[in-house]
CSV table of C-alpha atoms in Angstrom, one decimal:
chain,number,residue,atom,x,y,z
K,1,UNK,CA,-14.5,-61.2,41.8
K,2,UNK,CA,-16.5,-61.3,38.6
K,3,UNK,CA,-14.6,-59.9,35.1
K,4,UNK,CA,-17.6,-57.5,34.6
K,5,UNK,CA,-17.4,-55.6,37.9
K,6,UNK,CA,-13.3,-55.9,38.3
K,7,UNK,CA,-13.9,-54.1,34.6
K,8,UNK,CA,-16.3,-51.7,36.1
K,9,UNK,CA,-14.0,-50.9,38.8
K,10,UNK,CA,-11.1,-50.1,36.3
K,11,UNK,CA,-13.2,-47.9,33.9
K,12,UNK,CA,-14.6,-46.0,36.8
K,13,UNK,CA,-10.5,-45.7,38.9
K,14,UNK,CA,-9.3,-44.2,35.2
K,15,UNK,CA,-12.5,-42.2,34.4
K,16,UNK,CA,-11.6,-40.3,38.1
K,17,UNK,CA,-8.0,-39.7,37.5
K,18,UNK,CA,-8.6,-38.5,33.8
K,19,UNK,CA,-11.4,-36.4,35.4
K,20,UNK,CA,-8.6,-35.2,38.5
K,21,UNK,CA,-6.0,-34.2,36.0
K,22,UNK,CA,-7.4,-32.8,33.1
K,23,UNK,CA,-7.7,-29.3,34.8
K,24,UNK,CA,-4.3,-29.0,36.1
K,25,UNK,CA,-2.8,-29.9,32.6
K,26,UNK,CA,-4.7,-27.2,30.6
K,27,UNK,CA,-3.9,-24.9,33.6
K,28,UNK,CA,-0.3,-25.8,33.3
K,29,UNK,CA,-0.2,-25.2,29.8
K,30,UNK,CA,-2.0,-22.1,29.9
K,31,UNK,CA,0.2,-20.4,32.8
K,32,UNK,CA,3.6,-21.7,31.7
K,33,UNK,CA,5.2,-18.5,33.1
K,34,UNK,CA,3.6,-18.8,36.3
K,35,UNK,CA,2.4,-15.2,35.8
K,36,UNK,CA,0.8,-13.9,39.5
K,37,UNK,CA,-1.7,-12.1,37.8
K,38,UNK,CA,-5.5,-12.5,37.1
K,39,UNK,CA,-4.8,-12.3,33.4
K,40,UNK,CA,-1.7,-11.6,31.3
K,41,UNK,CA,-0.8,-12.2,27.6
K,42,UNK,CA,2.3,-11.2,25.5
K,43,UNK,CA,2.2,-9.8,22.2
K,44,UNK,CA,4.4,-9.8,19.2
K,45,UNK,CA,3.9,-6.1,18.9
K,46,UNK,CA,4.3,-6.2,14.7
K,47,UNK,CA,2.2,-9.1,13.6
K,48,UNK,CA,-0.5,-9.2,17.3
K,49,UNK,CA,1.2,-12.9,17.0
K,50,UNK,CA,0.0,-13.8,21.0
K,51,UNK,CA,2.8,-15.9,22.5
K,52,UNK,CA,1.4,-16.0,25.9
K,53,UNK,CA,-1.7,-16.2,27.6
K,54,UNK,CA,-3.6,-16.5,30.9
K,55,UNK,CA,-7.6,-15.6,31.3
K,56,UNK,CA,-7.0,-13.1,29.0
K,57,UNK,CA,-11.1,-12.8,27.9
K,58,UNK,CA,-11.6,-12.6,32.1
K,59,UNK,CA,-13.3,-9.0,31.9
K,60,UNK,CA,-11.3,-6.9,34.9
K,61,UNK,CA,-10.6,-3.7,35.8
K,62,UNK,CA,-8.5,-1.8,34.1
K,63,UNK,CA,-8.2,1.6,36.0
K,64,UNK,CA,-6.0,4.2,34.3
K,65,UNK,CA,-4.5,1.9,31.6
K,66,UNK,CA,-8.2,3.6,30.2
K,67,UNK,CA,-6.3,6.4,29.7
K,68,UNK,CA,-4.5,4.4,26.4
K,69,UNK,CA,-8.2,5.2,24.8
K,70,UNK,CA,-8.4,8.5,25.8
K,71,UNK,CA,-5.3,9.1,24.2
K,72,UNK,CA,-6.5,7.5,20.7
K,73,UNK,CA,-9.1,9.5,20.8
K,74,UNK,CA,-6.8,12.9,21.2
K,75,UNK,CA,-4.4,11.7,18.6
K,76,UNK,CA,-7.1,10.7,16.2
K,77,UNK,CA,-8.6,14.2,16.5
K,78,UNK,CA,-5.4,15.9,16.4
K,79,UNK,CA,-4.7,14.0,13.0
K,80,UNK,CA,-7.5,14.8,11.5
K,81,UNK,CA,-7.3,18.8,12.0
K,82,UNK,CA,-10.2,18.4,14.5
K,83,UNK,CA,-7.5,19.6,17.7
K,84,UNK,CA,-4.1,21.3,17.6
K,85,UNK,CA,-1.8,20.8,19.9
K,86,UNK,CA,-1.0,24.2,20.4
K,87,UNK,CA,-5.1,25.1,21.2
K,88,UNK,CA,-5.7,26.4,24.4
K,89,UNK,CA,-8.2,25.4,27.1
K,90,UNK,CA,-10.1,27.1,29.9
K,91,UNK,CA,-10.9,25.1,33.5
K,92,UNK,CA,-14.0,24.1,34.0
K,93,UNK,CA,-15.6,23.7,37.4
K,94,UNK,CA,-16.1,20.4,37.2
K,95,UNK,CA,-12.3,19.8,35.9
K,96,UNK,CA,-10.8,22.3,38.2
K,97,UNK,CA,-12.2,20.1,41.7
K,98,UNK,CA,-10.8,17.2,40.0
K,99,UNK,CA,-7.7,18.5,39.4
K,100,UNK,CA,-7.5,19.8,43.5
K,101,UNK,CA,-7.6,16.2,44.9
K,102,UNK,CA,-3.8,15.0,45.2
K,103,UNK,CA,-5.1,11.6,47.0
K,104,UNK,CA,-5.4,11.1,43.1
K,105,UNK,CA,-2.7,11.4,40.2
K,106,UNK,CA,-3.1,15.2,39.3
K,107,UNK,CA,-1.3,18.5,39.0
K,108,UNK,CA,-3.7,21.0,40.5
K,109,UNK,CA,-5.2,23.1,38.0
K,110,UNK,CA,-6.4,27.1,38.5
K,111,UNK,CA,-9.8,28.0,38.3
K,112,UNK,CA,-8.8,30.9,35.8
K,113,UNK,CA,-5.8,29.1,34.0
K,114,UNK,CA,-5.6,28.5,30.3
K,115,UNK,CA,-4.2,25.1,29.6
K,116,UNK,CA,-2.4,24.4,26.2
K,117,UNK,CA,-3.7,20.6,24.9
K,118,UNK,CA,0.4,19.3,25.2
K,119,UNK,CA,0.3,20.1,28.6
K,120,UNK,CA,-2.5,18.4,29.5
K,121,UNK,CA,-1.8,15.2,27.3
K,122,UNK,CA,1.6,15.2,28.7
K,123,UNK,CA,0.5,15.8,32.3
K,124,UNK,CA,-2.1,12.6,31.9
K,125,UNK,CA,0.4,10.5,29.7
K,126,UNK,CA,3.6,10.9,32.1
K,127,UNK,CA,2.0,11.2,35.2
K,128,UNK,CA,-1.7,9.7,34.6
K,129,UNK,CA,-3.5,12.9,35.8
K,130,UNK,CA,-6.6,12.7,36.3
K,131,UNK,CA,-8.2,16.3,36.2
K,132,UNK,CA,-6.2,16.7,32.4
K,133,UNK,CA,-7.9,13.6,31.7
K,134,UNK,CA,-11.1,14.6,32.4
K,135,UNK,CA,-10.1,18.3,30.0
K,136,UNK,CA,-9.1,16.3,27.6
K,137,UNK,CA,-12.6,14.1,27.0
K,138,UNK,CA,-14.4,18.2,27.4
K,139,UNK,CA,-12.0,18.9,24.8
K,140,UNK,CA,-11.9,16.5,21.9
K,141,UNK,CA,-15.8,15.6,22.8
K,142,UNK,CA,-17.3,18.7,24.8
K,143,UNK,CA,-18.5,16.7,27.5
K,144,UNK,CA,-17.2,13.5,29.6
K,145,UNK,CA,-20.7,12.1,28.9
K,146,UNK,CA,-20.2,12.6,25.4
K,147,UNK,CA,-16.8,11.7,25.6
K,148,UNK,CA,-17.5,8.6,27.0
K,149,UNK,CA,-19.9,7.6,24.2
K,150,UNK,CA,-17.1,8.4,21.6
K,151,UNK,CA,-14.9,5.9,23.5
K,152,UNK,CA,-17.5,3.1,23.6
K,153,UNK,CA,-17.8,3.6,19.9
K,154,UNK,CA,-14.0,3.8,18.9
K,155,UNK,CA,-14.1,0.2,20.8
K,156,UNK,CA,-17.0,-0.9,19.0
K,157,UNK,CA,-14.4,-0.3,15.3
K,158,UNK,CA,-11.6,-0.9,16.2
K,159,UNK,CA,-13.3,-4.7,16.8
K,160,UNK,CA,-12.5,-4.9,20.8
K,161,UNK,CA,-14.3,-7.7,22.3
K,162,UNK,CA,-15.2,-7.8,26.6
K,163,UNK,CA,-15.2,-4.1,27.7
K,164,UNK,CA,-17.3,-0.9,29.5
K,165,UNK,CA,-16.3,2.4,29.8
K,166,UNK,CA,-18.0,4.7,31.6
K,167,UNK,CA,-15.7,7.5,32.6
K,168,UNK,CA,-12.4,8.8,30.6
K,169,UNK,CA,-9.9,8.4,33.4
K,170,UNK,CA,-10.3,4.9,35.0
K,171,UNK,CA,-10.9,6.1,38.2
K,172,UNK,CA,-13.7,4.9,40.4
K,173,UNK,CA,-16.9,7.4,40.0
K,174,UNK,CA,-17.4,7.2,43.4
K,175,UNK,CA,-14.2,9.7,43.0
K,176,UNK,CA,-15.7,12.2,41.0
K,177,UNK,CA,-17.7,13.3,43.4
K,178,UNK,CA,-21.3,13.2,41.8
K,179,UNK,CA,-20.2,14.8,38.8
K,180,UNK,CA,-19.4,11.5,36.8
K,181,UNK,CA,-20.4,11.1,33.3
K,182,UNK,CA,-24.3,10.2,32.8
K,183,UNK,CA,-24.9,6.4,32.2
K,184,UNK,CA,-22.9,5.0,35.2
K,185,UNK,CA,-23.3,3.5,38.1
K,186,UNK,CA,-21.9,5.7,41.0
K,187,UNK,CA,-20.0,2.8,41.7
K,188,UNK,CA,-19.0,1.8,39.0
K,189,UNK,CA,-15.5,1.3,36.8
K,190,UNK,CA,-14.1,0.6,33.4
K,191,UNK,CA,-13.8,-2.9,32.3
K,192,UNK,CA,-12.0,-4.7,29.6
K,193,UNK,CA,-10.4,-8.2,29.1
K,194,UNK,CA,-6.7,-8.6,28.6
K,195,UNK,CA,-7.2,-9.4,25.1
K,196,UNK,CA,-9.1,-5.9,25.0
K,197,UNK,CA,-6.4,-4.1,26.3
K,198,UNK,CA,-3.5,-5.3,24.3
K,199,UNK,CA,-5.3,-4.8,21.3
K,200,UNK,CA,-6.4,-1.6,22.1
K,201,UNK,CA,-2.1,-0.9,22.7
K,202,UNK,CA,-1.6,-3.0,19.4
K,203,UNK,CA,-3.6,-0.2,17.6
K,204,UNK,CA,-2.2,3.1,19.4
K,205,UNK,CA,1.0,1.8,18.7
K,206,UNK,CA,0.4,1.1,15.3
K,207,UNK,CA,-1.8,4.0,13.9
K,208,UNK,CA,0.2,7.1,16.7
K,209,UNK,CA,3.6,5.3,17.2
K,210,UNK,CA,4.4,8.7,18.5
K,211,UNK,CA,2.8,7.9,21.4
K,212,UNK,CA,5.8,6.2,22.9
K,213,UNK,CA,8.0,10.0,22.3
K,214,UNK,CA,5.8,11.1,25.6
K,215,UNK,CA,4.9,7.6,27.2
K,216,UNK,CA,9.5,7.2,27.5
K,217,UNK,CA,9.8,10.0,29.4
K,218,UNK,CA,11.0,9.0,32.9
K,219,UNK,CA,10.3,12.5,34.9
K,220,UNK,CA,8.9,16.1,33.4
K,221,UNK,CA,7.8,19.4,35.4
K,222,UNK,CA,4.8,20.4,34.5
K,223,UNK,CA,4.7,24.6,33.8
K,224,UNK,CA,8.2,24.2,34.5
K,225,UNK,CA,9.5,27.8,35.3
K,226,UNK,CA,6.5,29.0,36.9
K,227,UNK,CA,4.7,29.1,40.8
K,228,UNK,CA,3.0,25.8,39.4
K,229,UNK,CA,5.7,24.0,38.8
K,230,UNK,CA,5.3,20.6,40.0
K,231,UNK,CA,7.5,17.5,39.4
K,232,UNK,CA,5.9,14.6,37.1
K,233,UNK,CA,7.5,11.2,38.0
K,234,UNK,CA,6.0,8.6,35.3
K,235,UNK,CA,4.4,5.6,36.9
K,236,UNK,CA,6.1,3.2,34.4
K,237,UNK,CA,8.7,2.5,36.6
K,238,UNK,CA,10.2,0.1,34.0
K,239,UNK,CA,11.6,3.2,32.1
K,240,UNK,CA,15.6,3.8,32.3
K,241,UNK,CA,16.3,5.5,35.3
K,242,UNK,CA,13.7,4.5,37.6
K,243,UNK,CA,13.3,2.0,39.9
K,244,UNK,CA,12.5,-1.0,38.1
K,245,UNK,CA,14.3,0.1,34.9
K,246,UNK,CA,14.3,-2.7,32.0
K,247,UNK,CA,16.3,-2.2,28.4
K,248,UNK,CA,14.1,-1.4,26.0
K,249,UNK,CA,10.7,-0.2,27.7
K,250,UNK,CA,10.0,2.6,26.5
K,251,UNK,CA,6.1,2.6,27.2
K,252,UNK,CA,2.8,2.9,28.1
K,253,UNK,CA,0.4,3.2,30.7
K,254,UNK,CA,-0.2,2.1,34.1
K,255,UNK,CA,-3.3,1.6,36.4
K,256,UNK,CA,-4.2,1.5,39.9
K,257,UNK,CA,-7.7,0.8,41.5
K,258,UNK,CA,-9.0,-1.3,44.8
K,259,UNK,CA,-11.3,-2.9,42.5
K,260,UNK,CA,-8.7,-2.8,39.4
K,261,UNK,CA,-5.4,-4.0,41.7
K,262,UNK,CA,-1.6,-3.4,40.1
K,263,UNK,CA,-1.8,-3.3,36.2
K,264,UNK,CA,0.5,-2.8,33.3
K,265,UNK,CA,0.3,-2.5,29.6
K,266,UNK,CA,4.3,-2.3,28.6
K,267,UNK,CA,6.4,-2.2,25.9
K,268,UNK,CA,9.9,-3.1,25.3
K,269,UNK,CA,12.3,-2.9,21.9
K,270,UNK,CA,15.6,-4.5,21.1
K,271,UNK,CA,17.1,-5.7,18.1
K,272,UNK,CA,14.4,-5.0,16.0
K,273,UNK,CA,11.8,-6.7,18.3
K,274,UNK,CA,9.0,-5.4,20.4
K,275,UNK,CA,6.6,-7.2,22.4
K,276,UNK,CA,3.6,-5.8,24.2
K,277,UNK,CA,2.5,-7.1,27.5
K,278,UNK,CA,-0.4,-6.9,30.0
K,279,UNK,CA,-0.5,-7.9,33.7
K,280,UNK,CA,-4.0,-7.0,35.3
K,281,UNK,CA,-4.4,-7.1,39.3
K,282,UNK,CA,-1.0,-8.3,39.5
K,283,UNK,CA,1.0,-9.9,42.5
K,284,UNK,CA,4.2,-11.1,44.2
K,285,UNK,CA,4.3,-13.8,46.5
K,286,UNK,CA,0.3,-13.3,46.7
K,287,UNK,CA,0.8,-9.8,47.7
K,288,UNK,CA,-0.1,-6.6,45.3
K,289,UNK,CA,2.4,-3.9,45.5
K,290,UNK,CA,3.6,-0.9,42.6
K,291,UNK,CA,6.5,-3.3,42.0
K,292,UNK,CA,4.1,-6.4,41.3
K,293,UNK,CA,2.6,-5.9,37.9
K,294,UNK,CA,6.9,-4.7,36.5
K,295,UNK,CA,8.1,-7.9,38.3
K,296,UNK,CA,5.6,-10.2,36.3
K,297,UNK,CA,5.9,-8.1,33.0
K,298,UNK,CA,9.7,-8.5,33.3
K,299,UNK,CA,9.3,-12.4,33.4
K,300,UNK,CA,7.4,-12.3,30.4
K,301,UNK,CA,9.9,-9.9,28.5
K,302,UNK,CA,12.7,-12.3,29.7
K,303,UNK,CA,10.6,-15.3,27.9
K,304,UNK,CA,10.1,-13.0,24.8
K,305,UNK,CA,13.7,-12.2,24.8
K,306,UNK,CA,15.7,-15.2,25.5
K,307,UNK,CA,13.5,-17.6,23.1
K,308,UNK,CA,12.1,-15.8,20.2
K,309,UNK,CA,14.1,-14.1,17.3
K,310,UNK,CA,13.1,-12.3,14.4
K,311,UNK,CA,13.9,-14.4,10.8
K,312,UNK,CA,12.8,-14.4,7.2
K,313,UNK,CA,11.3,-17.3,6.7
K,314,UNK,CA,10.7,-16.4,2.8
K,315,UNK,CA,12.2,-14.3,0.2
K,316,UNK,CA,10.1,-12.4,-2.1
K,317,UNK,CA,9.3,-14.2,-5.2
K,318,UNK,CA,8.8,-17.4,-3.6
K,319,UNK,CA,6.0,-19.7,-4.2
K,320,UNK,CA,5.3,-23.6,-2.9
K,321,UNK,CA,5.3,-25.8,-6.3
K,322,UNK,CA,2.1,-26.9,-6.1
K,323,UNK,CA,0.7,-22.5,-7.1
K,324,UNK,CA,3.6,-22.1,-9.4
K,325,UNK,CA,0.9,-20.4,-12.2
K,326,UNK,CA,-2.6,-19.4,-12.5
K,327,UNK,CA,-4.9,-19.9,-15.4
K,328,UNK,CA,-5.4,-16.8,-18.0
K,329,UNK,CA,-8.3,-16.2,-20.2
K,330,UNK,CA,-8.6,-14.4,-23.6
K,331,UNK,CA,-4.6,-13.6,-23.5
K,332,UNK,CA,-1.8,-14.4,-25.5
K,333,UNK,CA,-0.4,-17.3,-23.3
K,334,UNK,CA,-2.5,-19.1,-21.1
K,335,UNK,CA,-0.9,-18.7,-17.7
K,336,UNK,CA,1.1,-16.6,-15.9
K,337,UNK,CA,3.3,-17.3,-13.3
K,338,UNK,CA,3.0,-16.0,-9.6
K,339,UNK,CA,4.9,-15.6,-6.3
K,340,UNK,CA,4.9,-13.3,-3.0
K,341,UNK,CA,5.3,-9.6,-3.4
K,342,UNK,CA,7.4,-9.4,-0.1
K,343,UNK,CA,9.2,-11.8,1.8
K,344,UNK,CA,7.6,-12.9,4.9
K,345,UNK,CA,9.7,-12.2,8.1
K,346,UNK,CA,7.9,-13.6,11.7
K,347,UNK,CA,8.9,-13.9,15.3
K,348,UNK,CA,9.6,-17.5,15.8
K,349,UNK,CA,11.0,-19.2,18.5
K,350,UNK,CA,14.2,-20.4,18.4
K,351,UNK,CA,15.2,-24.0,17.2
K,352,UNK,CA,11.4,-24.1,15.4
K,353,UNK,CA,11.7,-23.0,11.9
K,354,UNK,CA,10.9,-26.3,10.9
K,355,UNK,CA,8.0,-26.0,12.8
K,356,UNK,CA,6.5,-23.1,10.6
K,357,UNK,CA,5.0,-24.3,7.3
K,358,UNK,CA,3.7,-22.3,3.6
K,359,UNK,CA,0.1,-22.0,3.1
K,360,UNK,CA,-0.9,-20.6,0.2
K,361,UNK,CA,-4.3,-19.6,-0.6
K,362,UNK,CA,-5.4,-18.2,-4.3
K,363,UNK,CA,-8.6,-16.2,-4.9
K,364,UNK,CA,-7.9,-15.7,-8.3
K,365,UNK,CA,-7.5,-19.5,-9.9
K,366,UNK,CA,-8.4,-17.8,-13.2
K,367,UNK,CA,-7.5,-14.4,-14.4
K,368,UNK,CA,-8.8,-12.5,-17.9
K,369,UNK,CA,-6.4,-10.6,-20.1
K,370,UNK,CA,-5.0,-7.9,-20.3
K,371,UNK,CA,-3.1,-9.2,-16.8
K,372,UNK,CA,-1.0,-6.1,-15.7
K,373,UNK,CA,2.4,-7.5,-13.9
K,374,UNK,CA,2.0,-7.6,-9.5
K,375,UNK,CA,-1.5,-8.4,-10.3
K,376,UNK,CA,-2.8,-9.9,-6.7
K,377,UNK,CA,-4.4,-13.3,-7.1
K,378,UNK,CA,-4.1,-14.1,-3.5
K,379,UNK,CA,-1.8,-14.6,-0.4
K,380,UNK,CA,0.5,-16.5,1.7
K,381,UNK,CA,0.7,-17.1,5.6
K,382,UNK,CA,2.6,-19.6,7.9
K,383,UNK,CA,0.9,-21.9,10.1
K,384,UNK,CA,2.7,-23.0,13.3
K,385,UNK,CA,2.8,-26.3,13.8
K,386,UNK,CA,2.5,-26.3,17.7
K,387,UNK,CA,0.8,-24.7,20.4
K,388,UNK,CA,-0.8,-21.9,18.7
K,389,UNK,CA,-2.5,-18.7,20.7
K,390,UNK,CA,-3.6,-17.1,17.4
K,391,UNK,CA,-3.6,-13.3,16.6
K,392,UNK,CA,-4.7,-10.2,18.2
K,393,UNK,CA,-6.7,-9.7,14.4
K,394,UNK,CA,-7.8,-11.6,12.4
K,395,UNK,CA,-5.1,-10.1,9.9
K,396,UNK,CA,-2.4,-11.9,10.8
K,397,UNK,CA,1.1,-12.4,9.4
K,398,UNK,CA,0.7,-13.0,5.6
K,399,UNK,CA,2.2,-11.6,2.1
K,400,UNK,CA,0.7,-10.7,-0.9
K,401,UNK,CA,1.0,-13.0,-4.0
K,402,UNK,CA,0.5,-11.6,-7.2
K,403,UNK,CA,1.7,-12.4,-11.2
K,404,UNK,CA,5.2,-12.0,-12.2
K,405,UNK,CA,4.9,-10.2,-15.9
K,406,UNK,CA,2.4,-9.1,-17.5
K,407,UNK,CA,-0.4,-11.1,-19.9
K,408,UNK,CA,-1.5,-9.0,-23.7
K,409,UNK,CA,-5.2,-10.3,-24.3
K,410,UNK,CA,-5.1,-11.7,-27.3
K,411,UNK,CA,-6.0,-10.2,-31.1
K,412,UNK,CA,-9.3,-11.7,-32.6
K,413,UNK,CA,-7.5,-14.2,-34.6
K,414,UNK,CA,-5.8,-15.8,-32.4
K,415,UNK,CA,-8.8,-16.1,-30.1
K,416,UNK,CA,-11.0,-17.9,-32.8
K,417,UNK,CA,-8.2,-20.3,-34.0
K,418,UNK,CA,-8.4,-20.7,-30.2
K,419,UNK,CA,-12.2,-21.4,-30.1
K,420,UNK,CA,-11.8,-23.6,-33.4
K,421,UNK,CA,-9.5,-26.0,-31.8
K,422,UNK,CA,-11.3,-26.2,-28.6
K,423,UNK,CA,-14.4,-27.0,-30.3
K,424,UNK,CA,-12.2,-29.8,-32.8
K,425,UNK,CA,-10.9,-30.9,-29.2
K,426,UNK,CA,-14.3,-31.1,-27.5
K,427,UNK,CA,-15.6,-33.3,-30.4
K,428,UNK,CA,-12.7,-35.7,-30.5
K,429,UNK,CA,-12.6,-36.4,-27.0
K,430,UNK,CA,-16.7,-36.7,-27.0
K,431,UNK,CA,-15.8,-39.3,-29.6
K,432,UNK,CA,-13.5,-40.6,-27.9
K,433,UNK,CA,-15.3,-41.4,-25.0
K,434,UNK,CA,-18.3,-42.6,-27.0
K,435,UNK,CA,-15.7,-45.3,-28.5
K,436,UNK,CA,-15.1,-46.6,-25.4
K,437,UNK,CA,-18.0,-47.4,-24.6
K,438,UNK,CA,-18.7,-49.3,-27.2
K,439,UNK,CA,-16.3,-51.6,-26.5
């Protein structure tokens, strides 16, 4: 055989099995949890650090974990004066045959009740109730449709990426019975990516951190007391008591769909770190069940757990050597020094820290007097020398750095002696130069 076609032969043998196992490397590295889930991803719930991920820009259903939006919307308009919790609500029609179908998640509302807004966001947050969903939207936006709009928008800022929503609940319009909000398909269901969601749950959490007071809350009767009473188990069975009970969960929402499967956005805290977690359409053994999406959260709660740890990396006031000062103009020295304005703390894995490395970045190479003292002139973040999933925002983990003392802008004397010598130095080294060349 010729050397050109026993050549050929090779390059085409090693072109096939490069071409054979490409794919199931990257999907090995990209499901190293073996998550039985359409997508997942787990969050360091602080920093949005992702330490996990697995299709997480697929765009799925998300079925009532919509209701985490519906909630920001409440708590947003509660904030800002707009609700009170204490404000009372009457049934609509629409709301009130809603409320009477308990194939769905709902406590039956009456036609002629009056509801206070705590009810009804307990009633949807602990037991995902669909009918107080639905008052909810008619209360913070007068309408579904409306409320609908606000929810697209709320996405739109708070810089979500991959999602639809066309009802407030996550339910199927099919199941409202004709009466769903104007815009969607009568078929139709909310969409987001994994991505999406977390972020979404990075933001709750961070701007209503109360959230999680009603979202831990294992069992409640709703109108406790009363003929209405009825029993509210929360769906998150990973709370302490239930069925899947996991230390440290203490939140948030569930979902349930045919077109959605078993989904999960959790939330566990111990020893002063919390991790957020998705599982959309999730299985065991191939099979969706209600324990499905708890069992692959928990695997990815154990990986959080066992191998990351929360450490300082940096103490305030430090600074690599290379940005120990920054130029000043016009003052009475000529530099000042600079260094972080906190220390910078991160989850890292365990056994890495050497993997974690200073970058230091300076907008402000030159600064003009009168410099006050924690002056910012830029910032400080790590980089992770490794397999990196990025951030939830473009934010980040980073520190402040700003100057150390203050800078006194110099009198007018001083500055023209300044200018003097400059000019003397300017002339000398022109001369200099010229010298040289001559020779």
């Amino acid at each position: 055989m010729k050397t050109w076609y026993k050549s050929f032969i090779i390059s085409i043998a090693v072109m096939f099995l490069f071409m054979v196992t490409l794919p199931q490397n990257i999907k090995a590295e990209e499901d190293v949890l073996n998550i039985e889930a359409d997508a997942a991803i787990l969050v360091e719930a602080e920093t949005g650090k992702i330490l996990y991920q697995k299709n997480i820009d697929a765009v799925l259903g998300i079925a009532s974990m919509t209701k985490m939006m519906t909630e920001y919307l409440l708590l947003e308009a509660i904030d800002e004066g707009r609700v009170k919790w204490d404000q009372e609500y009457a049934v609509s029609e629409y709301v009130y045959q809603i409320s009477q179908k308990r194939d769905l998640s709902n406590v039956p509302l009456r036609k002629d009740g009056k509801y206070t807004v705590r009810e009804l966001y307990e009633a949807m947050a602990i037991y995902s109730a669909n009918g107080a969903t639905v008052a909810i939207a008619e209360i913070v936006g007068g309408s579904e449709t409306n409320f609908v709009k606000m929810m697209n928008e709320k996405a739109k800022e708070l810089g979500l990426k991959d999602y639809k929503f066309v009802n407030a609940t996550g339910l199927n319009n099919k199941d409202l019975g004709g009466l769903h909000p104007a815009g969607g398909g009568d078929n139709e269901e909310n969409v987001m990516s994994a991505r999406a969601v977390a972020t979404l749950a990075y933001h709750l959490y961070h701007e209503f951190p109360e959230i999680l007071e009603t979202a831990s809350i294992p069992r409640k009767y709703f109108r406790e007391g009363t003929d209405d009473q009825i029993k509210m188990d929360n769906w998150n069975w990973m709370l302490p008591g239930l069925v899947a009970a996991y230390e440290g969960v203490d939140g948030i929402k569930t979902g349930y769909t045919e077109f959605a499967g078993y989904c999960f956005t959790g939330t566990a805290e111990r020893n002063g770190m919390r991790f957020i977690t998705v599982v959309m359409n999730a299985k065991t053994n191939g099979k969706g069940t209600h324990l499905s999406r708890f069992e692959q959260t928990r695997k990815m709660l154990d990986y959080a757990f066992s191998n990351y740890t929360v450490q300082q990396l940096y103490p305030k006031g430090y600074i690599t050597k290379k940005h120990e000062t920054v130029a000043v103009k016009k003052g009475k020295e000529k530099e000042v020094a600079i260094a972080t304005k906190q220390p910078l703390s991160l989850v890292i894995k365990r056994g890495e820290e050497k993997k974690y490395k200073p970058v230091v970045v300076i907008e402000k190479e030159t600064l003009t007097a009168p410099v006050k003292k924690g002056q910012k002139v830029g910032y400080m973040y790590v980089k992770y020398e490794g397999t990196d999933y990025g951030y939830l925002t473009k934010q980040g983990e980073k520190v402040d750095i700003v100057t150390k003392r203050s800078v006194e802008k110099a009198n007018g004397f001083v500055l023209a002696m300044r200018a003097i010598g400059e000019l003397f130095s300017d002339i000398w080294n022109g001369a200099s130069n010229a010298m040289k060349g001559l020779f």
